[in-house]
mmCIF file of C-alpha atoms in Angstrom:
data_model
loop_
_atom_site.group_PDB
_atom_site.id
_atom_site.type_symbol
_atom_site.label_atom_id
_atom_site.label_comp_id
_atom_site.label_asym_id
_atom_site.label_seq_id
_atom_site.Cartn_x
_atom_site.Cartn_y
_atom_site.Cartn_z
ATOM 1 C CA MET A 27 185.125 -128.471 -56.212
ATOM 2 C CA ARG A 28 187.065 -130.474 -58.299
ATOM 3 C CA ALA A 29 190.824 -130.962 -57.814
ATOM 4 C CA SER A 30 193.495 -129.493 -60.139
ATOM 5 C CA CYS A 31 195.756 -132.095 -62.253
ATOM 6 C CA CYS A 32 198.369 -131.806 -64.558
ATOM 7 C CA PHE A 33 199.148 -134.546 -67.144
ATOM 8 C CA ILE A 34 202.666 -135.325 -68.343
ATOM 9 C CA GLU A 35 203.424 -137.794 -71.173
ATOM 10 C CA PRO A 36 206.915 -139.070 -70.938
ATOM 11 C CA SER A 37 207.652 -141.981 -73.604
ATOM 12 C CA CYS A 38 204.217 -141.892 -74.679
ATOM 13 C CA ARG A 39 202.470 -142.815 -71.269
ATOM 14 C CA LYS A 40 200.018 -140.796 -69.615
ATOM 15 C CA VAL A 41 201.175 -140.071 -65.897
ATOM 16 C CA GLU A 42 198.632 -138.068 -64.155
ATOM 17 C CA ILE A 43 199.889 -136.252 -60.870
ATOM 18 C CA CYS A 44 196.665 -135.155 -59.112
ATOM 19 C CA ASN A 45 197.124 -132.278 -56.105
ATOM 20 C CA PRO A 46 194.438 -133.237 -53.410
ATOM 21 C CA TYR A 47 193.989 -129.486 -52.748
ATOM 22 C CA PRO A 48 191.866 -127.334 -54.736
ATOM 23 C CA PRO A 49 193.515 -124.995 -56.455
ATOM 24 C CA GLY A 50 194.211 -121.566 -54.483
ATOM 25 C CA LYS A 51 193.489 -123.841 -51.007
ATOM 26 C CA THR A 52 197.183 -125.347 -51.391
ATOM 27 C CA ASP A 53 198.815 -122.411 -49.195
ATOM 28 C CA ARG A 54 195.747 -122.518 -46.672
ATOM 29 C CA ALA A 55 196.156 -126.362 -46.073
ATOM 30 C CA LEU A 56 199.594 -126.454 -45.565
ATOM 31 C CA SER A 57 198.719 -123.245 -43.194
ATOM 32 C CA GLY A 58 196.452 -125.268 -41.173
ATOM 33 C CA LYS A 59 198.722 -128.626 -40.857
ATOM 34 C CA MET A 60 201.862 -126.069 -39.641
ATOM 35 C CA THR A 61 199.585 -124.108 -37.448
ATOM 36 C CA ALA A 62 198.397 -127.978 -35.971
ATOM 37 C CA THR A 63 201.695 -129.193 -35.514
ATOM 38 C CA SER A 64 202.708 -125.630 -33.970
ATOM 39 C CA SER A 65 199.733 -126.573 -31.317
ATOM 40 C CA SER A 66 200.584 -129.986 -30.373
ATOM 41 C CA LEU A 67 204.227 -129.066 -29.376
ATOM 42 C CA ARG A 68 202.697 -125.775 -27.636
ATOM 43 C CA PHE A 69 200.267 -128.471 -25.653
ATOM 44 C CA SER A 70 203.263 -131.228 -25.400
ATOM 45 C CA GLY A 71 205.508 -128.483 -23.793
ATOM 46 C CA CYS A 72 202.798 -127.354 -21.736
ATOM 47 C CA PHE A 73 201.790 -131.257 -20.501
ATOM 48 C CA VAL A 74 205.693 -131.781 -19.754
ATOM 49 C CA THR A 75 205.591 -128.820 -17.787
ATOM 50 C CA LEU A 76 202.779 -129.338 -15.510
ATOM 51 C CA LEU A 77 204.074 -133.087 -15.481
ATOM 52 C CA ILE A 78 207.408 -131.718 -13.697
ATOM 53 C CA TRP A 79 205.542 -129.212 -11.412
ATOM 54 C CA GLY A 80 203.584 -132.219 -10.198
ATOM 55 C CA CYS A 81 206.351 -134.478 -9.879
ATOM 56 C CA THR A 82 208.401 -131.870 -8.016
ATOM 57 C CA SER A 83 205.536 -131.011 -5.467
ATOM 58 C CA VAL A 84 205.234 -134.756 -4.753
ATOM 59 C CA VAL A 85 208.871 -135.068 -3.986
ATOM 60 C CA CYS A 86 208.404 -131.944 -1.677
ATOM 61 C CA LEU A 87 205.441 -133.456 -0.306
ATOM 62 C CA VAL A 88 207.356 -136.613 0.937
ATOM 63 C CA ASP A 89 210.819 -134.645 1.929
ATOM 64 C CA GLU A 90 208.216 -132.571 4.362
ATOM 65 C CA GLN A 91 206.385 -136.015 6.029
ATOM 66 C CA LEU A 92 209.677 -137.767 6.127
ATOM 67 C CA THR A 93 210.978 -134.851 8.086
ATOM 68 C CA ALA A 94 208.379 -134.429 10.191
ATOM 69 C CA GLN A 95 208.645 -138.046 11.147
ATOM 70 C CA GLN A 96 212.072 -137.878 12.024
ATOM 71 C CA ALA A 97 212.217 -135.166 14.377
ATOM 72 C CA THR A 98 210.004 -136.716 16.613
ATOM 73 C CA THR A 99 210.155 -135.133 20.157
ATOM 74 C CA ILE A 100 209.849 -136.365 23.935
ATOM 75 C CA ALA A 101 206.510 -135.601 24.964
ATOM 76 C CA GLY A 102 205.982 -134.334 29.130
ATOM 77 C CA GLY A 103 208.641 -131.715 29.250
ATOM 78 C CA ALA A 104 208.268 -127.767 28.912
ATOM 79 C CA ASN A 105 211.187 -127.665 26.586
ATOM 80 C CA SER A 106 211.034 -130.980 24.053
ATOM 81 C CA TYR A 107 213.877 -131.723 21.822
ATOM 82 C CA SER A 108 214.271 -133.450 18.354
ATOM 83 C CA CYS A 109 216.422 -136.571 17.565
ATOM 84 C CA MET A 110 218.267 -133.228 15.084
ATOM 85 C CA ASP A 111 218.931 -131.677 18.041
ATOM 86 C CA TYR A 112 220.649 -134.183 19.913
ATOM 87 C CA TYR A 113 222.541 -135.340 17.084
ATOM 88 C CA SER A 114 223.436 -131.829 16.622
ATOM 89 C CA ILE A 115 224.415 -131.338 20.532
ATOM 90 C CA CYS A 116 226.814 -134.330 20.274
ATOM 91 C CA GLN A 117 227.799 -133.696 17.091
ATOM 92 C CA GLU A 118 229.254 -130.334 18.188
ATOM 93 C CA PHE A 119 230.545 -131.076 21.633
ATOM 94 C CA PHE A 120 231.662 -134.697 21.942
ATOM 95 C CA GLY A 121 232.236 -134.979 17.910
ATOM 96 C CA ALA A 122 230.029 -138.385 17.702
ATOM 97 C CA PRO A 123 226.957 -139.615 19.199
ATOM 98 C CA THR A 124 229.294 -141.473 21.889
ATOM 99 C CA MET A 125 228.077 -143.187 25.378
ATOM 100 C CA VAL A 126 229.768 -139.778 27.080
ATOM 101 C CA CYS A 127 227.072 -137.532 25.330
ATOM 102 C CA LEU A 128 224.092 -140.081 26.099
ATOM 103 C CA HIS A 129 225.416 -139.411 29.697
ATOM 104 C CA ASN A 130 225.567 -135.665 29.581
ATOM 105 C CA LEU A 131 221.571 -135.850 27.785
ATOM 106 C CA LEU A 132 220.412 -138.082 30.525
ATOM 107 C CA GLN A 133 222.049 -136.176 33.432
ATOM 108 C CA ASN A 134 220.564 -133.298 32.033
ATOM 109 C CA LEU A 135 217.536 -133.789 30.985
ATOM 110 C CA CYS A 136 215.894 -137.080 32.028
ATOM 111 C CA ILE A 137 217.023 -137.592 35.929
ATOM 112 C CA PRO A 138 216.378 -133.961 36.714
ATOM 113 C CA LYS A 139 212.427 -133.850 36.163
ATOM 114 C CA PHE A 140 212.702 -136.969 38.023
ATOM 115 C CA ASN A 141 214.704 -136.364 41.008
ATOM 116 C CA GLU A 142 212.269 -133.184 41.072
ATOM 117 C CA ALA A 143 209.023 -135.313 40.886
ATOM 118 C CA MET A 144 210.003 -137.093 43.403
ATOM 119 C CA THR A 145 211.376 -135.021 46.214
ATOM 120 C CA SER A 146 207.980 -133.135 45.464
ATOM 121 C CA MET A 147 206.316 -136.102 47.186
ATOM 122 C CA LYS A 148 206.713 -137.219 50.880
ATOM 123 C CA SER A 149 209.610 -139.988 51.260
ATOM 124 C CA THR A 150 206.555 -141.716 52.718
ATOM 125 C CA ASN A 151 204.616 -141.877 49.087
ATOM 126 C CA TRP A 152 207.703 -143.379 47.419
ATOM 127 C CA CYS A 153 207.006 -146.965 47.895
ATOM 128 C CA THR A 154 203.433 -147.220 47.073
ATOM 129 C CA TRP A 155 203.997 -147.480 43.118
ATOM 130 C CA GLY A 156 200.480 -145.611 41.952
ATOM 131 C CA ASN A 157 202.270 -142.734 43.054
ATOM 132 C CA VAL A 158 205.514 -142.922 41.097
ATOM 133 C CA SER A 159 204.518 -144.977 38.396
ATOM 134 C CA ASN A 160 203.875 -142.281 35.640
ATOM 135 C CA TYR A 161 207.380 -140.661 37.082
ATOM 136 C CA TYR A 162 208.850 -143.957 36.625
ATOM 137 C CA SER A 163 207.453 -144.232 33.177
ATOM 138 C CA ASN A 164 208.246 -141.420 32.013
ATOM 139 C CA LEU A 165 212.021 -142.225 32.984
ATOM 140 C CA SER A 166 212.007 -144.449 31.027
ATOM 141 C CA HIS A 167 210.587 -142.998 28.153
ATOM 142 C CA CYS A 168 213.191 -140.287 28.267
ATOM 143 C CA THR A 169 216.117 -142.690 28.338
ATOM 144 C CA GLU A 170 215.063 -144.868 25.628
ATOM 145 C CA GLU A 171 213.968 -141.690 23.111
ATOM 146 C CA ILE A 172 217.177 -140.229 23.494
ATOM 147 C CA SER A 173 218.831 -143.690 23.183
ATOM 148 C CA ASP A 174 217.180 -144.242 19.893
ATOM 149 C CA CYS A 175 217.577 -140.720 18.530
ATOM 150 C CA LEU A 176 221.502 -141.492 18.693
ATOM 151 C CA MET A 177 221.256 -144.760 17.555
ATOM 152 C CA ILE A 178 222.744 -146.614 20.559
ATOM 153 C CA PRO A 179 221.265 -149.610 21.825
ATOM 154 C CA TRP A 180 218.513 -149.583 24.223
ATOM 155 C CA PRO A 181 218.806 -150.922 27.165
ATOM 156 C CA ASN A 182 222.437 -150.288 27.503
ATOM 157 C CA PRO A 183 224.858 -150.542 30.373
ATOM 158 C CA LEU A 184 224.541 -146.765 30.966
ATOM 159 C CA VAL A 185 220.802 -147.076 31.777
ATOM 160 C CA GLU A 186 220.561 -149.884 33.601
ATOM 161 C CA GLN A 187 223.335 -147.940 35.999
ATOM 162 C CA THR A 188 220.789 -144.923 35.848
ATOM 163 C CA PHE A 189 217.943 -146.674 37.455
ATOM 164 C CA VAL A 190 220.282 -148.466 39.791
ATOM 165 C CA ASP A 191 221.027 -145.518 41.147
ATOM 166 C CA ILE A 192 217.647 -144.343 41.266
ATOM 167 C CA HIS A 193 216.732 -147.481 42.974
ATOM 168 C CA SER A 194 219.100 -146.951 45.771
ATOM 169 C CA ARG A 195 218.316 -143.444 46.387
ATOM 170 C CA PHE A 196 214.815 -143.445 46.579
ATOM 171 C CA PHE A 197 213.859 -147.122 46.794
ATOM 172 C CA LYS A 198 216.419 -148.297 49.249
ATOM 173 C CA GLU A 199 213.929 -148.306 52.261
ATOM 174 C CA CYS A 200 210.833 -149.799 50.394
ATOM 175 C CA PRO A 201 209.954 -153.460 51.914
ATOM 176 C CA SER A 202 210.314 -156.037 49.012
ATOM 177 C CA GLU A 203 207.950 -159.113 48.979
ATOM 178 C CA GLU A 204 208.950 -161.809 50.504
ATOM 179 C CA LEU A 205 207.141 -165.198 50.689
ATOM 180 C CA SER A 206 205.279 -165.425 54.054
ATOM 181 C CA ASP A 207 203.661 -168.534 55.705
ATOM 182 C CA PRO A 208 199.904 -168.348 55.564
ATOM 183 C CA PRO A 209 197.494 -167.537 58.317
ATOM 184 C CA PRO A 210 197.321 -169.925 61.252
ATOM 185 C CA VAL A 211 193.540 -170.930 60.251
ATOM 186 C CA ILE A 212 194.873 -172.498 56.614
ATOM 187 C CA VAL A 213 197.789 -174.228 58.529
ATOM 188 C CA MET A 214 195.209 -175.770 60.844
ATOM 189 C CA ALA A 215 193.192 -177.118 58.369
ATOM 190 C CA LEU A 216 196.024 -178.692 56.230
ATOM 191 C CA VAL A 217 197.324 -180.320 59.006
ATOM 192 C CA ILE A 218 193.903 -181.600 60.625
ATOM 193 C CA THR A 219 192.523 -183.080 57.258
ATOM 194 C CA PRO A 220 195.200 -185.320 56.930
ATOM 195 C CA ILE A 221 195.121 -186.428 60.151
ATOM 196 C CA CYS A 222 191.144 -186.796 60.167
ATOM 197 C CA LEU A 223 191.535 -189.004 57.002
ATOM 198 C CA ILE A 224 193.747 -191.630 58.333
ATOM 199 C CA PRO A 225 191.397 -193.149 60.789
ATOM 200 C CA LEU A 226 188.457 -193.467 58.481
ATOM 201 C CA MET A 227 190.837 -195.023 55.485
ATOM 202 C CA VAL A 228 192.006 -197.649 58.371
ATOM 203 C CA SER A 229 188.193 -198.204 58.753
ATOM 204 C CA LEU A 230 187.325 -198.747 55.177
ATOM 205 C CA VAL A 231 190.079 -201.121 54.617
ATOM 206 C CA VAL A 232 189.238 -202.911 57.611
ATOM 207 C CA LEU A 233 185.241 -202.853 57.147
ATOM 208 C CA LYS A 234 186.313 -204.228 52.999
ATOM 209 C CA THR A 235 188.522 -206.862 54.690
ATOM 210 C CA LYS A 236 185.773 -208.210 56.703
ATOM 211 C CA ASN A 237 183.176 -208.334 54.110
ATOM 212 C CA GLY A 238 185.384 -209.924 51.449
ATOM 213 C CA ASP A 239 186.562 -213.009 54.436
ATOM 214 C CA GLY A 240 182.685 -213.648 54.984
ATOM 215 C CA SER A 241 181.976 -213.585 51.024
ATOM 216 C CA SER A 242 184.587 -216.815 50.286
#
């Protein structure tokens, strides 16, 4: 089907203006273009909405993971506390995470567990490292964990004094390893060996001297 054209002849010049669409289909073409444009806008709006939703979901997941990482708890206790709990306690009762707050937390959370574990054993077993190493490690981990949550350097004078008090209470009577003399057999061997070697060395020197004199 041919396109419709009209002719204008101003100043004896023929100018042809053509409509690229056949007669009767111009409206439909324009309507199709408008429909396509509307569809594109609608699709772009949906895409932007989905993009915003996806970004929001990712941000929420990242926030949840960070929160889970910050909410670290101390293992080994019936009632576990997170760093936010320690910080809240210090803020509520002491105004800030100070050494005084740390002292109270250690006295109420870490040391009682260690004392209970030690008193449950016979005092004769306190000096055996295999019997107390687990409790000692738990106490050390507890003091370190709370100090880190309160952003207080570890070790610190308070923690050191805590372990000094524990040692003076439970391990004061434990014998310390000191340097002792070797067994008598080893002492005798170390003394006899040089004594026996002296005559042998003298004999070798004398023999060597005689051989040298004879050859000359």
